[in-house]
Coordinates of N, CA and C and ligand atoms in Angstrom, one line a residue:
M106 N 0.9 -1.2 0.0 CA 0.0 0.0 0.0 C 0.9 1.2 0.0
N107 N 0.7 2.2 -0.9 CA 1.5 3.4 -0.9 C 0.9 4.4 0.1
L108 N 1.7 5.5 0.3 CA 1.3 6.4 1.4 C -0.1 7.1 1.1
N109 N -0.4 7.4 -0.1 CA -1.7 7.9 -0.4 C -2.8 7.0 0.1
D110 N -2.6 5.7 -0.2 CA -3.7 4.7 0.2 C -3.7 4.5 1.7
K111 N -2.5 4.6 2.3 CA -2.5 4.5 3.8 C -3.3 5.6 4.5
I112 N -3.0 6.8 3.9 CA -3.7 8.0 4.5 C -5.2 8.0 4.3
T113 N -5.6 7.6 3.1 CA -7.0 7.5 2.7 C -7.7 6.5 3.6
S114 N -7.1 5.3 3.8 CA -7.7 4.3 4.6 C -7.8 4.7 6.1
L115 N -6.8 5.3 6.6 CA -6.8 5.8 8.0 C -7.9 6.8 8.2
A116 N -7.9 7.8 7.3 CA -8.9 8.9 7.5 C -10.3 8.5 7.3
K117 N -10.5 7.6 6.4 CA -11.9 7.1 6.2 C -12.4 6.2 7.3
T118 N -11.4 5.5 7.9 CA -11.8 4.6 9.0 C -12.3 5.4 10.2
F119 N -11.7 6.6 10.3 CA -12.1 7.5 11.5 C -13.1 8.6 11.1
G120 N -13.7 8.5 10.0 CA -14.9 9.4 9.7 C -14.8 10.4 8.6
A121 N -13.6 10.4 7.8 CA -13.6 11.3 6.7 C -14.5 10.8 5.6
A122 N -15.1 11.7 4.8 CA -15.9 11.4 3.7 C -15.1 11.2 2.5
D123 N -14.0 12.0 2.4 CA -13.1 11.9 1.2 C -11.8 12.6 1.6
I124 N -10.8 12.3 0.7 CA -9.4 12.8 0.9 C -8.9 13.3 -0.4
G125 N -8.2 14.4 -0.4 CA -7.6 15.0 -1.6 C -6.2 15.2 -1.4
F126 N -5.4 15.1 -2.5 CA -3.9 15.3 -2.5 C -3.6 16.3 -3.5
S127 N -2.7 17.3 -3.1 CA -2.4 18.4 -4.1 C -1.0 18.8 -3.9
D128 N -0.6 19.5 -5.0 CA 0.8 20.1 -5.0 C 0.5 21.6 -4.7
V129 N 1.1 22.1 -3.6 CA 0.9 23.5 -3.2 C 2.2 24.2 -3.1
E130 N 3.2 23.7 -3.9 CA 4.5 24.4 -3.8 C 4.4 25.8 -4.2
G131 N 5.0 26.7 -3.4 CA 5.0 28.1 -3.6 C 3.7 28.8 -3.1
L132 N 2.7 28.0 -2.6 CA 1.4 28.6 -2.2 C 1.2 28.6 -0.7
N133 N 2.3 28.3 0.1 CA 2.2 28.3 1.5 C 3.5 28.9 2.1
D134 N 3.4 29.4 3.3 CA 4.6 30.1 3.9 C 5.5 29.2 4.6
Y135 N 5.3 27.9 4.5 CA 6.1 26.9 5.3 C 7.0 26.1 4.5
G136 N 7.0 26.3 3.2 CA 8.0 25.5 2.3 C 7.6 24.1 2.0
Y137 N 6.3 23.8 2.2 CA 5.9 22.4 1.8 C 5.4 22.3 0.4
K138 N 5.7 21.2 -0.2 CA 5.2 21.0 -1.6 C 3.9 20.3 -1.7
Y139 N 3.5 19.5 -0.7 CA 2.3 18.7 -0.8 C 1.3 19.1 0.3
A140 N 0.0 18.8 0.0 CA -1.0 19.0 1.0 C -2.0 17.8 0.9
V141 N -2.5 17.4 2.0 CA -3.6 16.5 2.1 C -4.9 17.2 2.6
S142 N -6.0 17.1 1.9 CA -7.2 17.7 2.3 C -8.1 16.7 2.8
I143 N -8.6 16.9 4.0 CA -9.5 16.0 4.7 C -10.9 16.5 4.7
F144 N -11.9 15.9 4.1 CA -13.2 16.4 4.0 C -14.1 15.6 4.9
V145 N -14.8 16.3 5.8 CA -15.8 15.6 6.6 C -17.2 16.2 6.3
R146 N -18.1 15.3 6.0 CA -19.5 15.7 5.5 C -20.3 16.2 6.7
L147 N -21.1 17.2 6.4 CA -22.1 17.7 7.4 C -23.4 16.9 7.2
L148 N -24.1 16.6 8.2 CA -25.3 15.7 8.1 C -26.4 16.4 7.4
D149 N -27.0 15.7 6.4 CA -28.2 16.3 5.7 C -29.3 16.6 6.7
G150 N -29.5 15.8 7.7 CA -30.6 16.0 8.6 C -30.4 17.3 9.4
V151 N -29.2 17.7 9.6 CA -28.9 18.9 10.4 C -29.0 20.1 9.4
V152 N -28.4 20.0 8.2 CA -28.3 21.1 7.3 C -29.7 21.4 6.8
D153 N -30.5 20.4 6.6 CA -31.9 20.6 6.0 C -32.8 21.4 7.0
E154 N -32.4 21.5 8.2 CA -33.3 22.3 9.2 C -33.0 23.8 9.1
I155 N -31.9 24.1 8.4 CA -31.6 25.6 8.3 C -32.6 26.2 7.3
T156 N -33.2 27.3 7.6 CA -34.2 27.9 6.7 C -33.7 29.3 6.4
D157 N -34.3 30.3 7.0 CA -33.8 31.7 6.9 C -32.9 32.1 8.0
K158 N -32.5 31.1 8.8 CA -31.6 31.3 9.9 C -31.0 30.0 10.3
P159 N -29.8 30.0 11.0 CA -29.2 28.7 11.4 C -30.0 28.1 12.6
T160 N -29.6 26.9 13.0 CA -30.3 26.3 14.2 C -29.2 26.1 15.3
Y161 N -29.7 25.9 16.5 CA -28.7 25.6 17.6 C -28.0 24.3 17.3
E162 N -28.7 23.4 16.7 CA -28.1 22.1 16.4 C -27.0 22.2 15.3
Y163 N -27.3 23.1 14.4 CA -26.3 23.3 13.3 C -25.0 23.8 14.0
Y164 N -25.1 24.8 14.9 CA -23.9 25.3 15.5 C -23.2 24.3 16.3
S165 N -23.9 23.4 17.0 CA -23.3 22.3 17.8 C -22.6 21.4 16.8
H166 N -23.3 21.0 15.7 CA -22.7 20.1 14.7 C -21.5 20.7 14.1
Y167 N -21.5 21.9 13.8 CA -20.4 22.6 13.2 C -19.1 22.5 14.1
K168 N -19.3 22.7 15.4 CA -18.2 22.5 16.3 C -17.8 21.1 16.4
S169 N -18.7 20.1 16.4 CA -18.4 18.7 16.5 C -17.6 18.3 15.3
V170 N -18.0 18.7 14.2 CA -17.2 18.3 12.9 C -15.8 18.9 13.0
N171 N -15.7 20.2 13.4 CA -14.4 20.8 13.5 C -13.5 19.9 14.5
T172 N -14.0 19.5 15.6 CA -13.3 18.6 16.5 C -12.8 17.3 15.8
L173 N -13.7 16.7 15.1 CA -13.4 15.5 14.4 C -12.3 15.7 13.3
I174 N -12.4 16.8 12.6 CA -11.3 17.2 11.6 C -10.0 17.4 12.3
N175 N -10.0 18.0 13.4 CA -8.7 18.2 14.1 C -8.1 16.9 14.6
D176 N -9.0 16.0 15.0 CA -8.5 14.6 15.3 C -7.9 13.9 14.1
L177 N -8.6 14.0 13.0 CA -8.2 13.4 11.7 C -6.9 14.0 11.2
T178 N -6.7 15.3 11.3 CA -5.5 15.9 10.8 C -4.3 15.4 11.7
L179 N -4.5 15.3 13.0 CA -3.5 14.8 13.8 C -3.1 13.4 13.5
R180 N -4.1 12.5 13.3 CA -3.8 11.1 12.9 C -3.1 11.0 11.6
V181 N -3.5 11.8 10.6 CA -2.8 11.7 9.3 C -1.4 12.3 9.4
A182 N -1.2 13.4 10.1 CA 0.1 14.0 10.2 C 1.0 13.0 11.0
T183 N 0.5 12.3 12.0 CA 1.3 11.4 12.7 C 1.7 10.2 11.8
L184 N 0.8 9.7 11.0 CA 1.1 8.6 10.1 C 2.2 9.1 9.1
I185 N 2.1 10.3 8.6 CA 3.1 10.8 7.7 C 4.5 10.9 8.4
E186 N 4.5 11.4 9.6 CA 5.8 11.5 10.3 C 6.4 10.1 10.7
D187 N 5.5 9.2 11.0 CA 5.9 7.8 11.3 C 6.5 7.1 10.1
S188 N 6.1 7.7 8.9 CA 6.6 7.1 7.6 C 7.9 7.8 7.2
G189 N 8.4 8.7 8.0 CA 9.7 9.3 7.8 C 9.7 10.7 7.1
Y190 N 8.6 11.4 7.1 CA 8.5 12.7 6.6 C 8.0 13.7 7.6
K191 N 7.9 14.9 7.2 CA 7.5 16.0 8.1 C 6.1 16.4 7.7
A192 N 5.3 16.8 8.7 CA 3.9 17.2 8.5 C 3.5 18.4 9.4
L193 N 2.7 19.3 8.8 CA 2.2 20.4 9.6 C 0.7 20.4 9.5
T194 N 0.0 20.4 10.6 CA -1.5 20.4 10.6 C -2.0 21.8 10.5
V195 N -3.1 21.9 9.7 CA -3.9 23.2 9.6 C -5.3 22.8 10.0
S196 N -5.6 23.1 11.2 CA -6.9 22.6 11.7 C -8.1 23.3 11.1
S197 N -9.3 22.7 11.1 CA -10.4 23.3 10.5 C -10.8 24.6 11.2
S198 N -10.6 24.7 12.4 CA -11.1 25.8 13.2 C -10.1 26.9 13.4
Q199 N -9.0 26.9 12.7 CA -7.9 27.9 12.9 C -8.3 29.2 12.4
S200 N -9.3 29.3 11.5 CA -9.8 30.6 11.0 C -10.9 31.0 12.0
V201 N -11.1 32.3 12.0 CA -12.1 32.8 13.0 C -13.4 33.0 12.2
G202 N -14.5 32.3 12.6 CA -15.7 32.5 11.9 C -16.0 31.6 10.8
E203 N -17.2 31.4 10.5 CA -17.6 30.4 9.5 C -17.0 30.8 8.1
R204 N -17.0 32.1 7.8 CA -16.6 32.5 6.5 C -15.2 33.0 6.4
E205 N -14.4 32.7 7.4 CA -13.0 33.0 7.4 C -12.7 34.5 7.2
E206 N -13.4 35.3 8.0 CA -13.2 36.7 7.9 C -11.7 37.1 8.1
Y207 N -11.2 36.4 9.0 CA -9.7 36.6 9.2 C -9.0 35.4 8.7
R208 N -8.1 35.6 7.8 CA -7.4 34.5 7.1 C -6.7 33.6 8.1
G209 N -6.7 32.3 7.9 CA -5.9 31.4 8.7 C -4.5 31.3 8.2
M210 N -3.8 30.3 8.7 CA -2.4 30.1 8.4 C -2.2 29.6 6.9
F211 N -3.2 28.9 6.4 CA -3.2 28.4 5.1 C -4.7 28.2 4.6
P212 N -5.1 28.7 3.4 CA -6.4 28.5 3.0 C -6.8 27.1 2.6
H213 N -7.6 26.4 3.3 CA -8.0 25.0 3.0 C -8.5 24.9 1.6
K214 N -9.2 26.0 1.1 CA -9.8 25.9 -0.2 C -8.7 25.8 -1.3
T215 N -7.6 26.4 -1.1 CA -6.5 26.3 -2.1 C -6.1 24.9 -2.3
A216 N -5.8 24.2 -1.2 CA -5.4 22.8 -1.4 C -6.6 21.9 -1.9
A217 N -7.8 22.2 -1.5 CA -8.9 21.4 -1.9 C -9.2 21.6 -3.4
T218 N -9.1 22.8 -3.9 CA -9.4 22.9 -5.3 C -8.2 22.3 -6.1
R219 N -7.0 22.4 -5.6 CA -5.9 21.9 -6.3 C -5.9 20.4 -6.3
S220 N -6.6 19.8 -5.4 CA -6.7 18.3 -5.3 C -7.6 17.8 -6.4
G221 N -8.4 18.7 -7.0 CA -9.3 18.3 -8.0 C -10.6 17.7 -7.5
R222 N -10.9 17.9 -6.2 CA -12.1 17.3 -5.6 C -13.3 18.2 -5.7
G223 N -13.1 19.5 -6.1 CA -14.2 20.4 -6.2 C -13.7 21.8 -6.5
Y224 N -14.6 22.8 -6.5 CA -14.3 24.2 -6.9 C -14.9 25.1 -5.9
I225 N -14.7 26.4 -6.1 CA -15.3 27.4 -5.2 C -16.5 28.0 -5.9
G226 N -17.6 27.9 -5.2 CA -18.9 28.4 -5.7 C -19.1 29.9 -5.6
K227 N -20.1 30.4 -6.2 CA -20.5 31.8 -6.1 C -20.7 32.2 -4.6
S228 N -21.0 31.2 -3.8 CA -21.2 31.4 -2.4 C -19.8 31.7 -1.7
G229 N -18.7 31.4 -2.3 CA -17.4 31.5 -1.7 C -17.1 30.3 -0.9
L230 N -18.0 29.3 -0.9 CA -17.7 28.0 -0.2 C -17.1 27.0 -1.2
F231 N -16.3 26.1 -0.7 CA -15.8 25.0 -1.5 C -17.0 24.1 -1.8
V232 N -17.1 23.7 -3.1 CA -18.2 22.8 -3.5 C -17.6 21.5 -4.0
H233 N -17.8 20.5 -3.2 CA -17.2 19.2 -3.5 C -18.0 18.5 -4.5
D234 N -17.3 17.6 -5.3 CA -18.0 16.9 -6.4 C -19.2 16.1 -6.0
D235 N -19.0 15.5 -4.8 CA -20.1 14.6 -4.3 C -21.0 15.2 -3.2
F236 N -20.4 16.1 -2.4 CA -21.2 16.6 -1.3 C -21.5 18.1 -1.4
G237 N -21.2 18.7 -2.5 CA -21.4 20.1 -2.6 C -20.7 20.9 -1.5
P238 N -21.4 21.9 -1.0 CA -20.7 22.7 0.1 C -21.0 22.1 1.5
R239 N -21.7 21.0 1.6 CA -22.1 20.4 2.9 C -21.0 19.6 3.5
L240 N -19.9 20.3 3.8 CA -18.7 19.7 4.4 C -17.8 20.7 5.1
R241 N -16.9 20.2 5.8 CA -15.8 21.1 6.4 C -14.5 20.4 6.0
I242 N -13.4 21.2 6.1 CA -12.1 20.8 5.6 C -11.0 21.0 6.6
G243 N -10.1 20.0 6.7 CA -8.9 20.2 7.4 C -7.7 19.9 6.4
T244 N -6.6 20.4 6.7 CA -5.4 20.3 5.8 C -4.2 19.8 6.5
V245 N -3.4 19.0 5.9 CA -2.0 18.6 6.4 C -1.0 19.0 5.3
L246 N -0.1 19.8 5.6 CA 1.0 20.2 4.7 C 2.1 19.2 5.0
T247 N 2.8 18.8 3.9 CA 3.9 17.8 4.1 C 4.9 17.8 3.0
N248 N 6.1 17.2 3.3 CA 7.1 17.0 2.3 C 7.1 15.6 1.8
A249 N 6.1 14.8 2.2 CA 6.0 13.4 1.8 C 5.7 13.4 0.3
P250 N 6.3 12.6 -0.6 CA 6.0 12.7 -2.0 C 4.7 11.9 -2.3
L251 N 3.7 12.7 -2.4 CA 2.3 12.1 -2.6 C 2.0 12.2 -4.1
I252 N 1.1 11.3 -4.5 CA 0.5 11.4 -5.9 C -0.7 12.3 -5.8
V253 N -0.6 13.4 -6.7 CA -1.6 14.5 -6.5 C -2.7 14.4 -7.6
G254 N -3.8 15.1 -7.3 CA -4.9 15.2 -8.3 C -4.6 16.3 -9.3
I255 N -5.6 16.4 -10.2 CA -5.5 17.5 -11.3 C -6.3 18.6 -10.8
P256 N -5.7 19.8 -10.6 CA -6.5 21.0 -10.0 C -7.7 21.4 -10.8
K257 N -8.7 21.8 -10.1 CA -9.8 22.5 -10.8 C -9.5 24.0 -10.8
T258 N -9.8 24.6 -11.9 CA -9.4 26.0 -12.1 C -10.6 26.9 -12.4
E259 N -11.8 26.3 -12.5 CA -13.0 27.1 -12.9 C -14.2 26.7 -12.1
S260 N -15.1 27.6 -11.9 CA -16.4 27.3 -11.3 C -17.2 26.4 -12.1
E261 N -18.1 25.6 -11.5 CA -19.1 24.8 -12.2 C -20.5 25.2 -11.8
C262 N -20.6 26.5 -11.3 CA -21.9 27.0 -10.9 C -22.8 27.3 -12.1
G263 N -22.2 27.7 -13.2 CA -22.9 28.0 -14.4 C -23.9 29.2 -14.1
E264 N -25.1 29.0 -14.6 CA -26.1 30.1 -14.4 C -26.8 30.1 -13.1
C265 N -26.5 29.1 -12.2 CA -27.2 29.1 -10.9 C -26.8 30.3 -10.1
N266 N -27.8 30.8 -9.4 CA -27.6 32.0 -8.6 C -28.2 31.9 -7.2
L267 N -28.6 30.7 -6.8 CA -29.4 30.6 -5.6 C -28.8 31.1 -4.4
C268 N -27.5 30.9 -4.2 CA -26.9 31.3 -2.9 C -26.8 32.9 -2.9
V269 N -26.6 33.5 -4.1 CA -26.6 34.9 -4.2 C -27.9 35.5 -3.8
R270 N -29.0 34.9 -4.4 CA -30.3 35.4 -4.2 C -30.8 35.2 -2.7
N271 N -30.3 34.2 -2.0 CA -30.8 33.9 -0.7 C -29.9 34.5 0.4
C272 N -28.9 35.3 0.1 CA -28.0 35.9 1.1 C -28.5 37.3 1.4
S273 N -29.1 37.4 2.6 CA -29.6 38.7 3.1 C -28.5 39.7 3.3
A274 N -27.3 39.3 3.4 CA -26.2 40.2 3.6 C -25.6 40.8 2.3
S275 N -26.1 40.3 1.2 CA -25.6 40.6 -0.1 C -24.1 40.5 -0.2
A276 N -23.6 39.4 0.4 CA -22.2 39.2 0.5 C -21.5 38.7 -0.8
Q277 N -22.2 38.1 -1.7 CA -21.6 37.6 -2.9 C -21.8 38.5 -4.1
T278 N -20.7 38.5 -4.9 CA -20.8 39.4 -6.1 C -21.6 38.8 -7.2
G279 N -21.7 37.4 -7.2 CA -22.4 36.7 -8.3 C -21.5 36.3 -9.4
K280 N -20.2 36.6 -9.3 CA -19.3 36.2 -10.3 C -18.9 34.7 -10.2
N281 N -18.5 34.1 -11.3 CA -18.0 32.8 -11.2 C -16.5 32.8 -10.9
W282 N -16.1 31.8 -10.0 CA -14.7 31.7 -9.5 C -13.8 31.2 -10.6
Y283 N -12.6 31.6 -10.6 CA -11.5 31.0 -11.4 C -10.3 31.0 -10.5
A284 N -9.4 30.0 -10.7 CA -8.1 29.9 -9.9 C -7.3 31.2 -9.9
G285 N -7.0 31.7 -8.8 CA -6.2 32.9 -8.7 C -7.0 34.2 -8.5
M286 N -8.3 34.0 -8.5 CA -9.2 35.2 -8.3 C -9.1 35.7 -6.9
E287 N -9.1 37.0 -6.7 CA -9.1 37.6 -5.4 C -10.4 37.3 -4.6
R288 N -10.2 36.9 -3.4 CA -11.4 36.5 -2.6 C -12.5 37.6 -2.6
N289 N -12.1 38.9 -2.5 CA -13.1 39.9 -2.4 C -13.9 40.1 -3.8
D290 N -13.3 39.6 -4.9 CA -14.0 39.7 -6.1 C -15.2 38.7 -6.1
L291 N -15.1 37.7 -5.2 CA -16.2 36.7 -5.2 C -17.2 37.0 -4.1
Y292 N -16.7 37.3 -2.9 CA -17.6 37.6 -1.8 C -16.9 38.4 -0.8
D293 N -17.7 39.1 0.0 CA -17.2 40.0 1.0 C -17.4 39.3 2.4
P294 N -16.3 38.8 2.9 CA -16.4 38.1 4.2 C -16.8 39.0 5.4
R295 N -16.5 40.3 5.3 CA -16.9 41.2 6.3 C -18.4 41.4 6.4
A296 N -19.0 41.5 5.2 CA -20.5 41.7 5.1 C -21.2 40.4 5.7
C297 N -20.6 39.3 5.4 CA -21.2 38.0 5.9 C -21.0 38.0 7.4
S298 N -19.9 38.3 7.9 CA -19.6 38.2 9.3 C -20.4 39.2 10.1
E299 N -20.6 40.4 9.6 CA -21.4 41.5 10.3 C -22.8 41.0 10.3
F300 N -23.3 40.5 9.3 CA -24.7 40.0 9.2 C -24.9 38.9 10.3
M301 N -24.0 37.9 10.4 CA -24.2 36.9 11.3 C -24.1 37.4 12.8
K302 N -23.2 38.3 13.0 CA -23.1 38.9 14.4 C -24.4 39.7 14.7
N303 N -24.9 40.4 13.7 CA -26.1 41.3 14.0 C -27.4 40.5 14.2
Y304 N -27.5 39.4 13.4 CA -28.8 38.7 13.4 C -28.8 37.3 14.1
F305 N -27.6 36.7 14.2 CA -27.6 35.3 14.7 C -26.7 35.1 15.9
S306 N -26.4 36.2 16.6 CA -25.5 36.1 17.8 C -26.2 35.3 18.9
H307 N -27.5 35.2 18.9 CA -28.2 34.5 19.9 C -28.2 33.0 19.6
I308 N -27.9 32.6 18.4 CA -27.9 31.2 18.0 C -26.5 30.6 18.1
G309 N -25.6 31.1 17.4 CA -24.2 30.5 17.3 C -23.1 31.5 17.6
N310 N -23.4 32.4 18.5 CA -22.4 33.5 18.9 C -22.0 34.3 17.6
G311 N -22.9 34.3 16.6 CA -22.7 35.1 15.4 C -21.6 34.4 14.5
F312 N -21.3 33.1 14.7 CA -20.3 32.5 13.9 C -20.8 31.7 12.8
V313 N -22.1 31.4 12.8 CA -22.7 30.5 11.7 C -23.9 31.1 11.2
C314 N -24.2 30.7 9.9 CA -25.4 31.1 9.2 C -25.9 29.9 8.4
G315 N -25.2 29.6 7.3 CA -25.4 28.3 6.6 C -26.5 28.3 5.6
I316 N -27.1 29.5 5.4 CA -28.2 29.6 4.4 C -27.7 29.3 3.0
C317 N -26.5 29.9 2.6 CA -26.0 29.7 1.2 C -25.6 28.2 1.0
M318 N -25.2 27.6 2.1 CA -24.8 26.2 2.0 C -26.1 25.3 1.8
Q319 N -27.1 25.6 2.6 CA -28.3 24.8 2.6 C -29.0 24.9 1.2
V320 N -29.0 26.0 0.6 CA -29.8 26.2 -0.7 C -29.1 25.6 -1.9
C321 N -27.8 25.3 -1.8 CA -27.0 25.0 -3.0 C -27.4 23.6 -3.5
P322 N -27.9 23.6 -4.8 CA -28.3 22.3 -5.4 C -27.2 21.2 -5.5
K323 N -26.0 21.7 -5.5 CA -24.8 20.7 -5.6 C -24.8 19.9 -4.3
G324 N -25.2 20.4 -3.3 CA -25.2 19.7 -2.0 C -26.4 18.8 -1.8
K325 N -27.4 18.9 -2.7 CA -28.6 18.2 -2.6 C -28.7 17.0 -3.5
K326 N -27.8 16.9 -4.5 CA -28.0 15.9 -5.5 C -27.7 14.5 -5.0
N327 N -26.8 14.4 -4.0 CA -26.6 13.0 -3.4 C -27.0 12.9 -2.0
K328 N -27.9 13.8 -1.5 CA -28.2 13.8 -0.1 C -29.0 12.6 0.3
R329 N -28.9 12.3 1.6 CA -29.8 11.3 2.2 C -31.2 11.7 2.3
L330 N -32.1 11.0 1.8 CA -33.5 11.4 1.8 C -34.2 11.0 3.1
Ligands
SF4_142 S1 -23.3 32.4 5.4 FE1 -25.2 33.6 5.4 S2 -24.6 35.8 5.4 FE2 -22.8 34.6 4.9 S3 -22.7 34.6 2.7 FE3 -23.8 32.7 3.3 S4 -26.0 33.3 3.3 FE4 -24.8 35.2 3.2
SF4_143 S1 -26.1 27.8 -4.9 FE1 -25.6 27.7 -7.1 S2 -24.3 29.5 -7.5 FE2 -24.3 29.1 -5.3 S3 -22.5 27.8 -5.0 FE3 -24.3 26.4 -5.3 S4 -24.3 25.9 -7.5 FE4 -23.0 27.7 -7.2

């Protein structure tokens, strides 16, 4: 079994929905060439309860999934180091707020799109090929020589505009993403964050909303009925 397969097997055993491998040379401040993206699915039963506001259960679930991702990144990083290489964990919750108003040490979405497992939607969320935006991501940076995917470089949203129409904060510009696009050309994280703080502080301390995730048809195509 090669290292890619060992990582995939380990992460899936402990709850990951999917794993991506990417070349991120020159795209991080730590000198690593490779990244492992760990995707954990959000439950359809929880996401479907989001309407024009988040739910208490969604906030709790959001935190639980972050905890699981941090556990998985640690397990994967340990496996990589036990195999003779170096690994740096980038936890799911290292950014502040659901929409990463404040940038973290490394953008999960960069590794995730470069792994070829999905693209960035008009919502500004990563849209996975199988689970749409109904997931959260952790990343492990490493010098282990991994077999990498083919990066996605363009949005697959097409003419869909549902997340833009349903965002009361008017946080999205409605443009289609392409690799290298400035984040603010796609959406305004400050508008999103201010809206959540103003309207949902009583539910999830103003850290979650989830409306643009819930409405996305890409997240509904394979959902559990
Ligand atoms: S999380 Fe809510 S406020 Fe933020 S962009 Fe999505 S719909 Fe708009
Ligand atoms: S709701 Fe539509 S436009 Fe928004 S991310 Fe999903 S597919 Fe793209």
